[in-house]
Amino acid sequence: NEDDFQELREKDDIYVYEDISIPRRPKWDKTMTAEELDRLEREAFLAWRREIAIREQDAYGKQEITPFEKNIEVWRQLWRVVERCDVVVQIVDARNPLLFRCADLEKYVAEVNPNKICLLVVNKADYLSEDARLSWARYFKENNIEYIFFSAHMEQLALEIEMKKQRQQELQHQLLEKLAKSEKDYHRSGRRNNNKQHDDDNNDNNDDDE
């Protein structure tokens, strides 16, 4: 819960990402060349990296960001996705949503376009009790956070059940087709035998006449 999260913060047992802003893409327009835009993005990113380096130094090695955050290409992808999409989805672990949620990302999305939607997908919701889900739902609503509870595990089970049903239906359909074919072959074979018997009877009658 939120109290546990605050307790971990005070102990410096976790990196407090919520205190770190994500790098912003510098203002640009279509008149800029690719080289000009590349230079502006690198300058903005390096300024952000210097701020992060100071924080890491002050933390005496207890806190540091991952190599992904130190890679400008990661942020370039994020900048462009945010600019082009209508909905930004963050997937967080239901056991501690605040640890994984990036509030500054939601702020940045609003800066780019206030009409864009930010959605918090609280995954592994099957780990939560009903009371816990209600408590988190109340917290999200009070803080104007768009959210849904989700369970990838339960969805996978449901998908497997649905696939099993479809497979059973396919097998039943194949079985019915085979039975229908067998019945047609049986009737066709019966007609051939009747015709043959009729021919044999005619031949016998002809022999008697002679």
Short mmCIF file of C-alpha atoms in Angstrom, two decimals:
data_model
loop_
_atom_site.label_atom_id
_atom_site.label_comp_id
_atom_site.label_asym_id
_atom_site.label_seq_id
_atom_site.Cartn_x
_atom_site.Cartn_y
_atom_site.Cartn_z
CA ASN A 1 0.00 0.00 0.00
CA GLU A 2 0.99 3.66 -0.05
CA ASP A 3 2.29 3.60 3.56
CA ASP A 4 4.64 0.72 2.73
CA PHE A 5 5.81 2.61 -0.32
CA GLN A 6 6.64 5.69 1.76
CA GLU A 7 8.45 3.54 4.32
CA LEU A 8 10.66 2.06 1.60
CA ARG A 9 11.41 5.55 0.33
CA GLU A 10 12.61 6.66 3.74
CA LYS A 11 14.90 3.63 4.00
CA ASP A 12 16.35 4.32 0.53
CA ASP A 13 15.55 0.73 -0.37
CA ILE A 14 14.08 1.72 -3.72
CA TYR A 15 14.90 4.22 -6.40
CA VAL A 16 12.36 7.03 -6.19
CA TYR A 17 11.53 7.42 -9.85
CA GLU A 18 8.58 9.67 -9.12
CA ASP A 19 11.04 12.39 -8.09
CA ILE A 20 12.75 12.26 -11.49
CA SER A 21 11.24 13.95 -14.49
CA ILE A 22 11.51 12.19 -17.83
CA PRO A 23 13.46 14.10 -20.48
CA ARG A 24 11.33 16.36 -22.65
CA ARG A 25 11.65 16.49 -26.39
CA PRO A 26 12.72 20.01 -27.36
CA LYS A 27 10.36 22.17 -29.38
CA TRP A 28 10.62 21.45 -33.08
CA ASP A 29 8.82 22.09 -36.34
CA LYS A 30 8.80 20.67 -39.85
CA THR A 31 11.13 23.36 -41.17
CA MET A 32 14.05 21.88 -39.21
CA THR A 33 16.51 19.57 -40.87
CA ALA A 34 17.18 16.12 -39.46
CA GLU A 35 20.62 17.31 -38.33
CA GLU A 36 19.17 20.29 -36.45
CA LEU A 37 16.60 18.16 -34.70
CA ASP A 38 19.19 15.56 -33.78
CA ARG A 39 21.41 18.25 -32.21
CA LEU A 40 18.55 19.74 -30.20
CA GLU A 41 17.46 16.34 -28.91
CA ARG A 42 21.00 15.41 -27.89
CA GLU A 43 21.51 18.71 -26.08
CA ALA A 44 18.26 18.32 -24.15
CA PHE A 45 19.05 14.70 -23.32
CA LEU A 46 22.59 15.48 -22.12
CA ALA A 47 21.27 18.24 -19.85
CA TRP A 48 18.85 15.73 -18.32
CA ARG A 49 21.62 13.13 -17.96
CA ARG A 50 23.81 15.62 -16.06
CA GLU A 51 21.01 16.15 -13.55
CA ILE A 52 20.61 12.39 -13.12
CA ALA A 53 24.38 11.94 -12.68
CA ILE A 54 24.35 14.45 -9.83
CA ARG A 55 21.50 12.58 -8.12
CA GLU A 56 23.34 9.27 -8.50
CA GLN A 57 26.50 10.80 -7.05
CA ASP A 58 24.64 12.23 -4.07
CA ALA A 59 23.08 8.81 -3.40
CA TYR A 60 26.57 7.23 -3.01
CA GLY A 61 25.76 4.38 -5.33
CA LYS A 62 22.53 3.42 -3.56
CA GLN A 63 20.43 4.66 -6.44
CA GLU A 64 21.04 4.56 -10.15
CA ILE A 65 19.01 4.38 -13.33
CA THR A 66 19.24 1.48 -15.74
CA PRO A 67 21.23 1.52 -19.01
CA PHE A 68 17.93 1.87 -20.86
CA GLU A 69 17.28 5.31 -19.36
CA LYS A 70 20.81 6.34 -20.33
CA ASN A 71 20.13 5.55 -23.99
CA ILE A 72 18.75 8.49 -25.96
CA GLU A 73 17.15 6.16 -28.52
CA VAL A 74 14.82 4.82 -25.82
CA TRP A 75 13.54 8.34 -25.17
CA ARG A 76 13.32 9.16 -28.85
CA GLN A 77 10.98 6.24 -29.29
CA LEU A 78 8.91 7.41 -26.35
CA TRP A 79 8.74 11.01 -27.64
CA ARG A 80 7.49 9.90 -31.03
CA VAL A 81 5.01 7.38 -29.65
CA VAL A 82 3.52 9.98 -27.32
CA GLU A 83 3.18 12.48 -30.16
CA ARG A 84 1.47 10.01 -32.51
CA CYS A 85 -0.78 7.98 -30.22
CA ASP A 86 -4.22 8.76 -28.79
CA VAL A 87 -3.90 6.61 -25.66
CA VAL A 88 -0.83 6.02 -23.50
CA VAL A 89 -0.98 2.84 -21.42
CA GLN A 90 1.14 2.12 -18.38
CA ILE A 91 1.12 -1.47 -17.11
CA VAL A 92 1.91 -1.74 -13.40
CA ASP A 93 2.08 -4.56 -10.87
CA ALA A 94 -1.04 -4.67 -8.72
CA ARG A 95 1.03 -5.58 -5.66
CA ASN A 96 2.55 -2.09 -5.67
CA PRO A 97 1.13 0.12 -8.43
CA LEU A 98 2.75 3.33 -7.20
CA LEU A 99 6.21 1.82 -7.39
CA PHE A 100 5.86 1.27 -11.14
CA ARG A 101 3.61 4.16 -12.14
CA CYS A 102 5.34 7.15 -13.72
CA ALA A 103 3.25 10.20 -12.88
CA ASP A 104 5.59 12.47 -14.81
CA LEU A 105 4.88 10.52 -17.99
CA GLU A 106 1.22 11.40 -17.57
CA LYS A 107 2.20 15.03 -17.04
CA TYR A 108 4.34 14.98 -20.17
CA VAL A 109 1.53 13.46 -22.23
CA ALA A 110 -0.77 16.29 -21.11
CA GLU A 111 1.90 18.81 -22.11
CA VAL A 112 2.06 17.34 -25.60
CA ASN A 113 -1.72 17.25 -25.98
CA PRO A 114 -4.26 17.54 -23.13
CA ASN A 115 -6.76 15.54 -25.20
CA LYS A 116 -4.63 12.40 -25.07
CA ILE A 117 -5.72 9.68 -22.65
CA CYS A 118 -3.47 8.07 -20.05
CA LEU A 119 -4.60 4.67 -18.82
CA LEU A 120 -3.15 2.72 -15.90
CA VAL A 121 -3.49 -1.04 -16.39
CA VAL A 122 -3.17 -2.69 -12.97
CA ASN A 123 -1.94 -6.14 -13.92
CA LYS A 124 -1.91 -9.25 -11.69
CA ALA A 125 -5.13 -8.04 -10.11
CA ASP A 126 -5.91 -11.66 -9.21
CA TYR A 127 -3.27 -11.30 -6.47
CA LEU A 128 -5.39 -8.67 -4.72
CA SER A 129 -8.23 -9.31 -2.34
CA GLU A 130 -11.57 -7.65 -3.01
CA ASP A 131 -10.91 -5.14 -0.21
CA ALA A 132 -7.50 -4.27 -1.69
CA ARG A 133 -9.01 -3.70 -5.14
CA LEU A 134 -11.68 -1.46 -3.64
CA SER A 135 -9.04 0.53 -1.74
CA TRP A 136 -6.92 1.04 -4.84
CA ALA A 137 -9.98 1.90 -6.91
CA ARG A 138 -10.91 4.57 -4.36
CA TYR A 139 -7.34 5.93 -4.42
CA PHE A 140 -7.23 6.11 -8.23
CA LYS A 141 -10.59 7.84 -8.41
CA GLU A 142 -9.64 10.38 -5.76
CA ASN A 143 -6.49 11.21 -7.72
CA ASN A 144 -8.22 11.33 -11.12
CA ILE A 145 -6.26 8.38 -12.48
CA GLU A 146 -7.88 6.43 -15.31
CA TYR A 147 -7.39 2.75 -14.51
CA ILE A 148 -8.54 -0.80 -15.11
CA PHE A 149 -7.76 -3.97 -13.18
CA PHE A 150 -6.39 -6.78 -15.31
CA SER A 151 -4.96 -10.26 -14.94
CA ALA A 152 -2.79 -11.55 -17.77
CA HIS A 153 -2.74 -14.95 -16.09
CA MET A 154 -6.51 -15.19 -15.93
CA GLU A 155 -6.83 -13.92 -19.49
CA GLN A 156 -4.36 -16.58 -20.63
CA LEU A 157 -6.40 -19.26 -18.90
CA ALA A 158 -9.57 -17.94 -20.50
CA LEU A 159 -7.83 -17.92 -23.88
CA GLU A 160 -6.65 -21.49 -23.44
CA ILE A 161 -10.17 -22.59 -22.50
CA GLU A 162 -11.59 -20.83 -25.55
CA MET A 163 -8.95 -22.39 -27.81
CA LYS A 164 -9.75 -25.81 -26.34
CA LYS A 165 -13.45 -25.28 -27.06
CA GLN A 166 -12.67 -24.24 -30.63
CA ARG A 167 -10.48 -27.32 -31.08
CA GLN A 168 -13.25 -29.56 -29.76
CA GLN A 169 -15.73 -27.95 -32.14
CA GLU A 170 -13.32 -28.49 -35.04
CA LEU A 171 -12.88 -32.17 -34.09
CA GLN A 172 -16.65 -32.61 -33.81
CA HIS A 173 -17.11 -30.99 -37.21
CA GLN A 174 -14.44 -33.24 -38.74
CA LEU A 175 -16.08 -36.29 -37.14
CA LEU A 176 -19.49 -35.33 -38.51
CA GLU A 177 -18.01 -34.87 -41.97
CA LYS A 178 -16.39 -38.31 -41.79
CA LEU A 179 -19.66 -39.90 -40.64
CA ALA A 180 -21.56 -38.16 -43.44
CA LYS A 181 -18.98 -39.36 -45.97
CA SER A 182 -19.12 -42.88 -44.59
CA GLU A 183 -22.91 -42.87 -44.82
CA LYS A 184 -22.76 -41.67 -48.44
CA ASP A 185 -20.18 -44.34 -49.28
CA TYR A 186 -22.36 -46.97 -47.62
CA HIS A 187 -25.46 -46.00 -49.59
CA ARG A 188 -23.45 -45.76 -52.79
CA SER A 189 -21.98 -49.21 -52.16
CA GLY A 190 -25.48 -50.56 -51.41
CA ARG A 191 -26.81 -49.21 -54.71
CA ARG A 192 -23.91 -50.81 -56.60
CA ASN A 193 -24.61 -54.17 -54.93
CA ASN A 194 -28.32 -53.93 -55.74
CA ASN A 195 -27.55 -53.11 -59.34
CA LYS A 196 -25.11 -55.99 -59.54
CA GLN A 197 -27.66 -58.38 -58.02
CA HIS A 198 -30.27 -57.14 -60.48
CA ASP A 199 -27.88 -57.77 -63.39
CA ASP A 200 -27.08 -61.25 -62.07
CA ASP A 201 -30.80 -62.05 -61.78
CA ASN A 202 -31.37 -60.89 -65.35
CA ASN A 203 -28.53 -63.07 -66.57
CA ASP A 204 -29.98 -66.06 -64.71
CA ASN A 205 -33.40 -65.47 -66.28
CA ASN A 206 -31.84 -65.26 -69.72
CA ASP A 207 -30.05 -68.54 -69.15
CA ASP A 208 -33.32 -70.20 -68.10
CA ASP A 209 -35.05 -68.93 -71.21
CA GLU A 210 -32.39 -70.47 -73.38
#
